[in-house]
Short mmCIF file of C-alpha atoms and ligand atoms in Angstrom, two decimals:
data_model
loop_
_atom_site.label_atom_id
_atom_site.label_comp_id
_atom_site.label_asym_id
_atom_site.label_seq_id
_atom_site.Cartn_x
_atom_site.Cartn_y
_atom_site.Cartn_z
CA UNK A 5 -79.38 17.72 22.11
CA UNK A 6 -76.83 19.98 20.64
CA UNK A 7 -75.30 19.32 16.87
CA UNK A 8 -71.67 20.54 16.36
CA UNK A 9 -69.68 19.58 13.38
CA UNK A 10 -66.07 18.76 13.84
CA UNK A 11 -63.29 19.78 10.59
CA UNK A 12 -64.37 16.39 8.75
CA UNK A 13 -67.80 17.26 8.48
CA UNK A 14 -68.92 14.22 11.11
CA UNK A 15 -71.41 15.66 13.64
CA UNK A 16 -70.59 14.93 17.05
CA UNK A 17 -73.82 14.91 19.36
CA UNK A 18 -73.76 16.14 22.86
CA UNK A 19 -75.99 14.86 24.78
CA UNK A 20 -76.82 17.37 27.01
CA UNK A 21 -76.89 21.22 27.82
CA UNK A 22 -76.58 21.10 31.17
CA UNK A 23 -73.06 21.97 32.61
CA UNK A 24 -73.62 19.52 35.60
CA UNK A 25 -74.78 16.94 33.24
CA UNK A 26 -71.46 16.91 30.96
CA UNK A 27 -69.02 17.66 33.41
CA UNK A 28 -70.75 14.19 35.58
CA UNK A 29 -70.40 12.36 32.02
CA UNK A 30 -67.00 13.23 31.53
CA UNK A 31 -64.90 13.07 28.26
CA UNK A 32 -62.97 9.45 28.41
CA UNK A 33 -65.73 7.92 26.76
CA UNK A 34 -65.25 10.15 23.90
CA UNK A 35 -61.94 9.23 23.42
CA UNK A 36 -61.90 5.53 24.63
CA UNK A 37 -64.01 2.60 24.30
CA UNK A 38 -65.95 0.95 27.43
CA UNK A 39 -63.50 -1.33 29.90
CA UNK A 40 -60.41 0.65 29.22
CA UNK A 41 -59.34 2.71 32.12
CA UNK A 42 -56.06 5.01 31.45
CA UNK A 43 -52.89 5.19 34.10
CA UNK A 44 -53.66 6.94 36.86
CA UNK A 45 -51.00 10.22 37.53
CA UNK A 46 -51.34 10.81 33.47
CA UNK A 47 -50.88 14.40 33.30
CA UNK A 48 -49.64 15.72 29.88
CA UNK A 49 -51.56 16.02 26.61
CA UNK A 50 -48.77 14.21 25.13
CA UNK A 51 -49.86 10.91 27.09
CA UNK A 52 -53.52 11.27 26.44
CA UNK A 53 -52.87 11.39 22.61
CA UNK A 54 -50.37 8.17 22.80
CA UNK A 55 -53.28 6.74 24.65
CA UNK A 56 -55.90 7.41 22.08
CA UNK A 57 -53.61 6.04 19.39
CA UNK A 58 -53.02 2.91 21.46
CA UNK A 59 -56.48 2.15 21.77
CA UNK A 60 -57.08 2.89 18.14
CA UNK A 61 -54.23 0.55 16.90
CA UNK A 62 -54.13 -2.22 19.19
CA UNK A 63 -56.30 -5.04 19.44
CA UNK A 64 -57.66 -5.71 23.06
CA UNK A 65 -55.34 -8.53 23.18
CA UNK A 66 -52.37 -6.58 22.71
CA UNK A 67 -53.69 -3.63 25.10
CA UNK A 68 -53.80 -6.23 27.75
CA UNK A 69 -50.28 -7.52 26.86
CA UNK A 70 -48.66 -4.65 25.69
CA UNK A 71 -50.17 -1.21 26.01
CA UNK A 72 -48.30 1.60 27.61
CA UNK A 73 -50.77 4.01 28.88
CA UNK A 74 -53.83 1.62 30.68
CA UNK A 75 -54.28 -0.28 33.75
CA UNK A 76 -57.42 -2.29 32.76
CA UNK A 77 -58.37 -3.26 29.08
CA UNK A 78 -61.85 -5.26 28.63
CA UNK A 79 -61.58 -5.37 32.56
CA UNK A 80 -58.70 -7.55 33.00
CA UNK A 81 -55.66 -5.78 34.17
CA UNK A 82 -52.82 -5.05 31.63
CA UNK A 83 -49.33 -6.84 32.27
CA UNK A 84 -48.03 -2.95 32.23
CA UNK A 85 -49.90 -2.55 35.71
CA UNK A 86 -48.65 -5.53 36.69
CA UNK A 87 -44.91 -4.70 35.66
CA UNK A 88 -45.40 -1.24 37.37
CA UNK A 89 -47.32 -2.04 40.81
CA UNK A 90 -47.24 -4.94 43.64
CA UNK A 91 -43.67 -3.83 45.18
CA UNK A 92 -42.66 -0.34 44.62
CA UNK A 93 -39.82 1.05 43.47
CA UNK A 94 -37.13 0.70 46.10
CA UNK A 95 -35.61 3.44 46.51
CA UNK A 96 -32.86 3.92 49.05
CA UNK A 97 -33.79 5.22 53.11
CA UNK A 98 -30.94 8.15 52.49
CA UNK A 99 -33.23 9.51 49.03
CA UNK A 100 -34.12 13.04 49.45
CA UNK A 101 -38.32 13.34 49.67
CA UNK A 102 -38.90 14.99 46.26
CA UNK A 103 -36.76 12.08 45.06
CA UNK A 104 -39.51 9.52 46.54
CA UNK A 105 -42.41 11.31 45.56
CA UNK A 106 -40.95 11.59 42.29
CA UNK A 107 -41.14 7.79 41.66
CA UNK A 108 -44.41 7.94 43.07
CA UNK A 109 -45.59 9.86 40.78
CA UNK A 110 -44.30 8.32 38.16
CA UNK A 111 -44.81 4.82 39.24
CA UNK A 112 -46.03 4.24 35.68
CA UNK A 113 -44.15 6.52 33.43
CA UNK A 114 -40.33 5.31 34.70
CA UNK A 115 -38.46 3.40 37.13
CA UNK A 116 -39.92 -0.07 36.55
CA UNK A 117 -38.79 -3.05 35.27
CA UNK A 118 -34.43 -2.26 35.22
CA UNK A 119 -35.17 1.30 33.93
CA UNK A 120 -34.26 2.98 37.48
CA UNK A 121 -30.95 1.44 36.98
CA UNK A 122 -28.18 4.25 36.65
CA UNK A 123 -29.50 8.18 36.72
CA UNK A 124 -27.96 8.50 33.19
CA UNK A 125 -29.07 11.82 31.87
CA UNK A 126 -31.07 12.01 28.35
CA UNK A 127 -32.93 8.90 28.73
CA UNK A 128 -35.98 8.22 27.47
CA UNK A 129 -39.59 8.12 29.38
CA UNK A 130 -39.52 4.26 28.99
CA UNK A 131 -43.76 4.17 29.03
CA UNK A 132 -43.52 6.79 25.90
CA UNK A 133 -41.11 4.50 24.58
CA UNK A 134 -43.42 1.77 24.87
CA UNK A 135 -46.65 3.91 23.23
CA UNK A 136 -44.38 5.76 20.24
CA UNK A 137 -43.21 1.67 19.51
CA UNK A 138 -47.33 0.55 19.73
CA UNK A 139 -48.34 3.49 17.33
CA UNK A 140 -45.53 2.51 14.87
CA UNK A 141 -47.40 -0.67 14.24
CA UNK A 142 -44.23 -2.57 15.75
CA UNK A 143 -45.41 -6.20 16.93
CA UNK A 144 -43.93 -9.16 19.09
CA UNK A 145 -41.62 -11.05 16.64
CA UNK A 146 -40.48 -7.42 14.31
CA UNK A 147 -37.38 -6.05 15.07
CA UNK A 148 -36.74 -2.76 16.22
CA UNK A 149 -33.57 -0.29 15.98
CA UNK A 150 -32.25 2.39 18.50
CA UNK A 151 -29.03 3.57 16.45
CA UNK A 152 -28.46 6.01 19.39
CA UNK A 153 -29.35 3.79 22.45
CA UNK A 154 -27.83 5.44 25.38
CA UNK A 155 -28.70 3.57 28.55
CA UNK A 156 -30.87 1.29 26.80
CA UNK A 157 -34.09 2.03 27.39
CA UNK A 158 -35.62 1.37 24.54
CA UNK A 159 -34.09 -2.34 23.99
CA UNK A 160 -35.51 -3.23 27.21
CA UNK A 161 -39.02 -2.08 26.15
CA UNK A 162 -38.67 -3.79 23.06
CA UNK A 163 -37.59 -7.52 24.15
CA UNK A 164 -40.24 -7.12 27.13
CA UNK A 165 -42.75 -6.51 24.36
CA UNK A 166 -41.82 -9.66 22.78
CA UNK A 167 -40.28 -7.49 19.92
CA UNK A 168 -36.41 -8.61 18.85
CA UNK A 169 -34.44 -4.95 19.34
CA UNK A 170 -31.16 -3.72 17.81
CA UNK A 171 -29.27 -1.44 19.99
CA UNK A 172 -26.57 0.55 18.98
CA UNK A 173 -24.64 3.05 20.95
CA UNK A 174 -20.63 4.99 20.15
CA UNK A 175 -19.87 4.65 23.41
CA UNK A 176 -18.21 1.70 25.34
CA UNK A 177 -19.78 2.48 28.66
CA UNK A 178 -23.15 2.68 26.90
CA UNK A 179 -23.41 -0.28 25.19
CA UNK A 180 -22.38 -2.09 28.81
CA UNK A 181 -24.80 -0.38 30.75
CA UNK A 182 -27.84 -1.93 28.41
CA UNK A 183 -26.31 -4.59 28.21
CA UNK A 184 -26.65 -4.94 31.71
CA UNK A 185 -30.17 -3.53 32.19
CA UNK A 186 -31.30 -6.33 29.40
CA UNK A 187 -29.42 -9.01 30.95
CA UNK A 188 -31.15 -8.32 34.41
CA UNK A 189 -34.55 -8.96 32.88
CA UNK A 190 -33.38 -12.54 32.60
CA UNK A 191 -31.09 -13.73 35.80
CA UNK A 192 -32.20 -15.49 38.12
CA UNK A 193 -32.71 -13.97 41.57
CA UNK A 194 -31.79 -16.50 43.39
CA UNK A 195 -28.44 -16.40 41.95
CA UNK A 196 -28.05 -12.66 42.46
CA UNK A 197 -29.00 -12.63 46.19
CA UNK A 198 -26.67 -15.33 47.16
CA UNK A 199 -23.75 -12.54 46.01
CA UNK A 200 -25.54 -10.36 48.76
CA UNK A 201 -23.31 -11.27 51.80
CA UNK A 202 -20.41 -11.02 49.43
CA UNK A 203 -20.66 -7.53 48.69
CA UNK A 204 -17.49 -5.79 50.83
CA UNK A 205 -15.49 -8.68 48.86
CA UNK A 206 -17.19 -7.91 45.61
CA UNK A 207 -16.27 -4.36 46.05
CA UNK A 208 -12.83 -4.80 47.46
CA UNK A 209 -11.95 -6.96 44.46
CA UNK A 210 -13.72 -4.20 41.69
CA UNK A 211 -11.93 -1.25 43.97
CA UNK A 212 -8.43 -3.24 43.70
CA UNK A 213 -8.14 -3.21 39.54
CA UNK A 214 -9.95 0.15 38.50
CA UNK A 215 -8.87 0.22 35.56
CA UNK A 216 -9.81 -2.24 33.19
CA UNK A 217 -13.52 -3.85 32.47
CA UNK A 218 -11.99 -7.20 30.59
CA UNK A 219 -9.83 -7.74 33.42
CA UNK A 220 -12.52 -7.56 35.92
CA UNK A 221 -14.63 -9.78 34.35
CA UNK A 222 -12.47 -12.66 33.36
CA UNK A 223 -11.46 -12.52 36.98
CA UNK A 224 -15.09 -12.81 38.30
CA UNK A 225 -15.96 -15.30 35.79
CA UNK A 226 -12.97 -17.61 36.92
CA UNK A 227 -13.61 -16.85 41.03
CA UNK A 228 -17.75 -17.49 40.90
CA UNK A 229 -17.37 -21.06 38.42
CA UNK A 230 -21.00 -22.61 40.73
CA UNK A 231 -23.36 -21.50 37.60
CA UNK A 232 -23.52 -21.50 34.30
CA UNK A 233 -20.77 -19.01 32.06
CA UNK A 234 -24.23 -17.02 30.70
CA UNK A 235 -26.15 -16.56 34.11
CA UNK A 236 -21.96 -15.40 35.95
CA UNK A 237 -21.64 -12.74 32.98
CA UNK A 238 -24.80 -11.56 33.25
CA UNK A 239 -24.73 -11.39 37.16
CA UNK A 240 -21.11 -9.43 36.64
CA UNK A 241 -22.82 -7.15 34.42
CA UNK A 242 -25.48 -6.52 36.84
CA UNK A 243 -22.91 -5.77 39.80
CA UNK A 244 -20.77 -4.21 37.92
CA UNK A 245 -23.20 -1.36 36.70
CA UNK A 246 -24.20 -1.02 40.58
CA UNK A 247 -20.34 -0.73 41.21
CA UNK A 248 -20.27 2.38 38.91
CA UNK A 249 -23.44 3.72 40.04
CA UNK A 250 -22.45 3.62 43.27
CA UNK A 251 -18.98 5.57 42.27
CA UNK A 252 -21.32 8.44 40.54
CA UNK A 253 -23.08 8.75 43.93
CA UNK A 254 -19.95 8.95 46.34
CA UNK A 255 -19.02 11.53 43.82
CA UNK A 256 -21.50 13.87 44.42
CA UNK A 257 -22.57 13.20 47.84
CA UNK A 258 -20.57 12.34 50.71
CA UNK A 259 -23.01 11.42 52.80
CA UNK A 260 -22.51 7.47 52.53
CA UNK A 261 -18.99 5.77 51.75
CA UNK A 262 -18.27 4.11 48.19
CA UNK A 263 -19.21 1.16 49.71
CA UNK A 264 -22.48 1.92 51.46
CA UNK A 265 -23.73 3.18 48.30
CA UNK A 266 -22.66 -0.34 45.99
CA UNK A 267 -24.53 -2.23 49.23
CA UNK A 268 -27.61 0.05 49.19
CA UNK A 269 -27.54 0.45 45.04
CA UNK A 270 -27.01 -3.68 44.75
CA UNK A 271 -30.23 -4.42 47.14
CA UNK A 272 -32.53 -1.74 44.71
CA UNK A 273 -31.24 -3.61 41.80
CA UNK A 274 -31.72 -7.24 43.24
CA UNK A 275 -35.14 -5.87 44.62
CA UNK A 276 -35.63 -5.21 41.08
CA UNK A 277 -34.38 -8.24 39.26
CA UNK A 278 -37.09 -10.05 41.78
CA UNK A 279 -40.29 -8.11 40.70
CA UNK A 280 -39.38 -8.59 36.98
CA UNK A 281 -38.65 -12.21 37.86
CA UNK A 282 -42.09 -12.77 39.20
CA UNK A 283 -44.11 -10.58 36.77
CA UNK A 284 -42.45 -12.55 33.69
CA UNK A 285 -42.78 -16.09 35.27
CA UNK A 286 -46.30 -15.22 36.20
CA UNK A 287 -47.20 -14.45 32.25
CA UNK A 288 -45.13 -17.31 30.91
CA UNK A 289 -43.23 -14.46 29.25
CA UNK A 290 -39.62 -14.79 27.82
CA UNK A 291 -38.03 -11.44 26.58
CA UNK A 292 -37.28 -11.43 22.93
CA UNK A 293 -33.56 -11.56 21.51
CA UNK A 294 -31.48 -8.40 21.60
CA UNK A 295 -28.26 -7.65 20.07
CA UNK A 296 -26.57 -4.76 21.38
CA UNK A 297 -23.87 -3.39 19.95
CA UNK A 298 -20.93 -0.33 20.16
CA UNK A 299 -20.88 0.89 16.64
CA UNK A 300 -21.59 4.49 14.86
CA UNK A 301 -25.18 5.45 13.74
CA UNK A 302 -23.71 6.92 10.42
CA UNK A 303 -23.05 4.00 8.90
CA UNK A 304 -25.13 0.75 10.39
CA UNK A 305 -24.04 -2.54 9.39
CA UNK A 306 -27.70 -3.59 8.90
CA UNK A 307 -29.58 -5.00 5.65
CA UNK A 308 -31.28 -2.58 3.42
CA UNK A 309 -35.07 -3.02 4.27
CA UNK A 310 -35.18 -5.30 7.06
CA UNK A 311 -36.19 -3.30 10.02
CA UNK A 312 -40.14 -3.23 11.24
CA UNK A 313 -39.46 -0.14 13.49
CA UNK A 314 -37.16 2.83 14.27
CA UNK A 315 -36.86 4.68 17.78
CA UNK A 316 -33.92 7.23 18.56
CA UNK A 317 -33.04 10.42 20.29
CA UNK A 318 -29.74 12.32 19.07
CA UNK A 319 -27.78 14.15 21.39
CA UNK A 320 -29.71 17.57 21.37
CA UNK A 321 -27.46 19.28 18.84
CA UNK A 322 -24.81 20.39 21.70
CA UNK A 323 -26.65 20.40 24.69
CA UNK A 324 -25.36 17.57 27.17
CA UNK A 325 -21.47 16.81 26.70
CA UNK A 326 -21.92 13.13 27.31
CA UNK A 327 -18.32 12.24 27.14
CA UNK A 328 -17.62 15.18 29.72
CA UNK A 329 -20.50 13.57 31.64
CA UNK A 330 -19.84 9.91 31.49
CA UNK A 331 -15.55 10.56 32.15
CA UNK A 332 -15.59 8.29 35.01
CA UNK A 333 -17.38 5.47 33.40
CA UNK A 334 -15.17 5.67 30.16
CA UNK A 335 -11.86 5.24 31.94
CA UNK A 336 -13.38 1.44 33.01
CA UNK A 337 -13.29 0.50 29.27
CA UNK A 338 -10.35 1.72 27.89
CA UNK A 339 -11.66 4.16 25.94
CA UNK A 340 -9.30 6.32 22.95
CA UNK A 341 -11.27 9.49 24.60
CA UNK A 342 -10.37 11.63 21.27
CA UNK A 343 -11.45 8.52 18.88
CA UNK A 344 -14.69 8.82 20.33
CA UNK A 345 -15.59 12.18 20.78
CA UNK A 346 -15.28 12.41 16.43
CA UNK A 347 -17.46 9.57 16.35
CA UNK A 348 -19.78 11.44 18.44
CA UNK A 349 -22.75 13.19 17.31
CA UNK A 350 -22.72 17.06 18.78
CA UNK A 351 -19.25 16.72 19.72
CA UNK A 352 -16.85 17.63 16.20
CA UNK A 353 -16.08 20.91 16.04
CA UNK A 354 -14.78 23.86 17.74
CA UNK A 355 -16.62 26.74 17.23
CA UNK A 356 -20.70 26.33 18.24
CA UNK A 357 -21.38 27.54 14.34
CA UNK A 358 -19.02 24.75 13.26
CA UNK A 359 -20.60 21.97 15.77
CA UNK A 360 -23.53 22.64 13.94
CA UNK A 361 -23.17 22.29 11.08
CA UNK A 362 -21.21 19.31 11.32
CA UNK A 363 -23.96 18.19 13.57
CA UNK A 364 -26.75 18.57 10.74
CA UNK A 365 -23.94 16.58 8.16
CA UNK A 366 -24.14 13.86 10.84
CA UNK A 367 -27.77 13.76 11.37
CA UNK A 368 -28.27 14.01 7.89
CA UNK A 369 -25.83 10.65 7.52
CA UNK A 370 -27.91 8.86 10.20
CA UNK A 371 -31.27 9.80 9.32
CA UNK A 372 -30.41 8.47 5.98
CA UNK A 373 -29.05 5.29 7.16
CA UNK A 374 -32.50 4.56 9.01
CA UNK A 375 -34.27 5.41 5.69
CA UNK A 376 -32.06 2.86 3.80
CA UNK A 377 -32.27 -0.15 6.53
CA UNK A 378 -36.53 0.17 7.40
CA UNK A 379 -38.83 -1.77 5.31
CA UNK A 380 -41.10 -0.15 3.06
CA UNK A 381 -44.22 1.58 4.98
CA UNK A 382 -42.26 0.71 8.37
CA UNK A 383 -41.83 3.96 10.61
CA UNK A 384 -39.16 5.89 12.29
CA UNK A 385 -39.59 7.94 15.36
CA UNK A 386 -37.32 10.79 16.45
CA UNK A 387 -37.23 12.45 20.19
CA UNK A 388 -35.46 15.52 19.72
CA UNK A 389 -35.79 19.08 21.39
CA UNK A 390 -33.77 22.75 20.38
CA UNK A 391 -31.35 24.76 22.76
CA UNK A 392 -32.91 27.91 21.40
CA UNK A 393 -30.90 30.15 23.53
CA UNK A 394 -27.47 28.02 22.13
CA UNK A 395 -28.67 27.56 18.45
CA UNK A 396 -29.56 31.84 18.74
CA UNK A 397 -25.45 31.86 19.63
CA UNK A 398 -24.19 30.00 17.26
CA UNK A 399 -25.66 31.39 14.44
CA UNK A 400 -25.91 34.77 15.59
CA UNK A 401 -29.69 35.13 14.67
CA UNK A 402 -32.25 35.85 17.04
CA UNK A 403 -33.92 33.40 19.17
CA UNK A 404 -37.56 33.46 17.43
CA UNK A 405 -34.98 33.02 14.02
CA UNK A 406 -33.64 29.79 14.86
CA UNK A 407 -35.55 26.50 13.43
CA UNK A 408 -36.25 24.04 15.73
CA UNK A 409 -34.69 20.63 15.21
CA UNK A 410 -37.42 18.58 14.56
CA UNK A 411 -38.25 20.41 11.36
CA UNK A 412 -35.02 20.14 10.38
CA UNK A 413 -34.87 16.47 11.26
CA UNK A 414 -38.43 16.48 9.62
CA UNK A 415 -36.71 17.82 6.24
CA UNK A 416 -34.01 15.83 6.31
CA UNK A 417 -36.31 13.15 6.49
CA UNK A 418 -38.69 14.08 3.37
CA UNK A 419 -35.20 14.45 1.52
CA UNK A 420 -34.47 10.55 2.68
CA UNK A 421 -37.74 9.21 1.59
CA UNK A 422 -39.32 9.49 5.03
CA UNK A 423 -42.45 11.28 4.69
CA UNK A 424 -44.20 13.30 7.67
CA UNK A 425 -46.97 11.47 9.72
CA UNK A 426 -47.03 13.70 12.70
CA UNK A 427 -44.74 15.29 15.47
CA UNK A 428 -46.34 15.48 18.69
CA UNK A 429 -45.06 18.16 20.95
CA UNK A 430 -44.17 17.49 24.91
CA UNK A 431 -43.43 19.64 27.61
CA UNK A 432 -39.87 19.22 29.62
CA UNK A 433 -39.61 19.66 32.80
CA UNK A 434 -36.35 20.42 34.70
CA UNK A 435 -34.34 21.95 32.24
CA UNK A 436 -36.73 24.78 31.36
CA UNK A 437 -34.25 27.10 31.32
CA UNK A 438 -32.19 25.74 28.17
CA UNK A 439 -35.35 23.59 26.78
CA UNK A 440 -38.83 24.01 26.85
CA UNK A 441 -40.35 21.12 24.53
CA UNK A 442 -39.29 18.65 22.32
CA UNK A 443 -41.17 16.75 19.96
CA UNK A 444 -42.03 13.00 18.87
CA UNK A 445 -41.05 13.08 15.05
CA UNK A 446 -42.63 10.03 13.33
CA UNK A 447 -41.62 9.45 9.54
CA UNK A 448 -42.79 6.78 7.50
CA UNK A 449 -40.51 5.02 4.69
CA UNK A 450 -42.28 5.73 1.42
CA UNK A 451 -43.82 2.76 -0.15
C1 SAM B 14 -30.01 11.39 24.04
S1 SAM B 14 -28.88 10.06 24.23
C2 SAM B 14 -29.90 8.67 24.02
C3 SAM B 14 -30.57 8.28 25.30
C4 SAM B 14 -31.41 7.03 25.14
N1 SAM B 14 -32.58 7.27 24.32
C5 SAM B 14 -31.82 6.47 26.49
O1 SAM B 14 -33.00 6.21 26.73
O2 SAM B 14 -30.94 6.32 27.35
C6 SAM B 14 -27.96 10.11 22.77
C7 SAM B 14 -26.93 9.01 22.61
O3 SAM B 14 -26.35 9.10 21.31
C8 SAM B 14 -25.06 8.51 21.40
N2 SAM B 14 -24.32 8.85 20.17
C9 SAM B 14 -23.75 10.02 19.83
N3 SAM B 14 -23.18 9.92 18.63
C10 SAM B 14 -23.39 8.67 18.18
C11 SAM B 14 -23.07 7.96 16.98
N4 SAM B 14 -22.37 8.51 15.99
N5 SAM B 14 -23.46 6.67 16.87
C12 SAM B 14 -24.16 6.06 17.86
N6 SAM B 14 -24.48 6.68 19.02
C13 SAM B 14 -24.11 7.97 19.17
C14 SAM B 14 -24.52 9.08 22.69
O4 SAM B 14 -23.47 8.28 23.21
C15 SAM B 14 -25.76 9.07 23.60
O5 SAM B 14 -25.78 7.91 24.39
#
């Protein structure tokens, strides 16, 4: 036996010399205790450290119920394998292969539950979400805040988790689109296939007033009267997102009509509302309240110390113009494009030097916000990443000069009362060029 000592002073005895020997033992049962077997396709360090804090923190009760990052806790299968397996994904017969495999690879990480609903760029790895909100010490019956919600993704990780969420987002189209992806959680799918056959009409009537959301929906409310006012807005939410995810897709590829894509796009998302259906009957499980709202981060209109958790990722300094992006979208809700663009974050400005800075007076605003509205001891999580090559533009320094964002966000923080727990660093892939990592900033609220 061989006695090394780790940077505590704890010795850690291997068992064993021989390289056959250790490499047949393994190293999860270092990390993790017997009858906990990780996701399979978990490939990043990242993951395998959320992991180890997950089965650190959580009891095995709420590993079963509500860990991210395993498949089988004391042997019984966690309701995340459940949510995530049975029928896959469905992803349309026209996808491109890489597309497929994609979401077979990441059969765990994304696409479950209503997070495959609208490609909207930026979002979050829903099962990190899910880990980052575990390790915060969040539990079923807290409430947790994304002041910078985007398409939602962590609101609909929250309520499945039994844990009350506050979403907040500056833009219209936004706030509808997780709206809609909570509000599928809960129809019933019975009620959304029976709009199936109807879809040319349902189209033909969204195609025939463009412009305006209110309109739309007061008319759909007063055509489909058979069910209950709650269940008809929530099913109008549901088709309507389809309806605009189906207008992104005729945009950029031409292989399908408008229509064929709504059709194809409203089948995934029915397909969808039925596994989530079956998984949250089968657990007796009823997703907690959420109350999602369009409203600025700078200034929330929250109680001082009443929040249990904090989750949020700010637009990436300038990085993605997400008015530019979401255009089409906006135009459905009557949006005062200029109004909005100074409300959002990244966007004031004309010059990149100025952008900045007024980005860091925003951040600063926000990040001090979420200091004043979490309880004492209660954390706050940032998912933020640095456009080197921009930032090295902007402020005409070199690129090994400029300070990555999450140390400014980190400083901000320690100014704000939030003191430094860790930031975990994760690799991105796809936009390599632009970004190579960002980082999972946790803060916790001073006692
Ligand atoms: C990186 S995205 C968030 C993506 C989100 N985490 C998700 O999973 O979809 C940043 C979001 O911040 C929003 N935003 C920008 N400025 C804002 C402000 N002042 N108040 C609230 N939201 C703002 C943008 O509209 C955008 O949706």
């Amino acid at each position: 036996m061989a006695e090394h000592s780790n940077k505590s002073g704890q010795g850690i005895t291997i068992e064993s010399k021989s390289p056959a020997e250790i490499i047949k033992q393994g190293m999860y049962h270092l990390l993790f205790p017997e009858g906990l077997e990780i996701c399979p396709n978990l490939s990043e360090v990242y993951e395998l450290a959320l992991a180890y804090y997950e089965s650190r923190i959580l009891t095995t009760k709420e590993l079963i119920d509500n860990s991210a990052y395993f498949v089988k806790a004391d042997n019984e299968l966690t309701r995340h394998y459940f949510i995530c397996t049975g029928d896959p994904v469905k992803i349309p017969d026209y996808s491109s292969s890489r597309l497929k495999s994609f979401f077979v690879q990441n059969q765990f990480r994304t696409g479950y539950a209503t997070h495959g609903f609208f490609p909207y760029r930026g979002k979050f790895h829903p099962q990190m979400i899910k880990a980052v909100i575990n390790i915060m010490g969040v539990k079923p019956g807290d409430t947790l805040l994304d002041p910078m919600m985007g398409s939602g993704t962590a609101p609909v990780e929250a309520c499945l988790m039994g844990i009350k969420a506050i979403g907040m987002d500056s833009s219209p189209f936004c706030r509808f689109m997780a709206q809609a992806k909570v509000d599928a959680l809960t129809i019933n799918p019975e009620n959304l296939e029976k709009f199936m056959g109807k879809a040319e009409i349902l189209f033909s009537d969204f195609k025939a007033c463009p412009a305006v959301f209110d309109q739309q929906k007061a008319e759909f409310l007063e055509k489909y009267r058979d069910m209950e006012k709650i269940e008809r807005e929530k099913i109008f939410n549901v088709l309507f997102l389809a309806f605009l995810d189906s207008d992104g897709y005729a945009q950029r590829s031409n292989r399908k009509t408008h229509l064929e894509y709504f059709q194809s796009i409203f089948e995934r998302y029915s397909a969808a509302v039925k596994k989530i259906a079956g998984v949250l009957s089968h657990f007796n499980m009823i997703p907690a309240q959420t109350l999602l709202t369009q409203g600025d981060a700078r200034h929330l209109d929250i109680e001082a110390n009443s929040i249990d958790g904090i989750i949020f990722s700010p637009p990436y300094s300038f990085a993605i113009d997400y008015l530019e992006n979401d255009l089409p979208h906006l135009k459905y809700f009557e949006t005062n494009i200029p109004k909005l663009s100074e409300t959002m974050i990244g966007m004031r400005g004309k010059s990149l030097k100025e952008k900045y800075g007024l980005y860091l007076e925003d951040m600063e605003k926000v990040i001090s916000e979420c200091s004043r509205v979490l309880k004492k001891g209660r954390m706050c999580s940032i998912i933020i990443g640095t456009n080197d090559n921009q930032l090295s533009k902007a402020l005409n320094i070199q690129k090994e000069a400029v300070v990555g964002l999450h140390k400014v966000v980190t400083e901000i923080g320690k100014q704000k009362g939030l003191v430094h727990v860790r930031s975990l660093p994760r690799q991105i892939v796809g936009m390599a060029n632009t970004m190579r990592q960002e980082y999972i900033v946790i803060l916790r609220k001073q006692e």
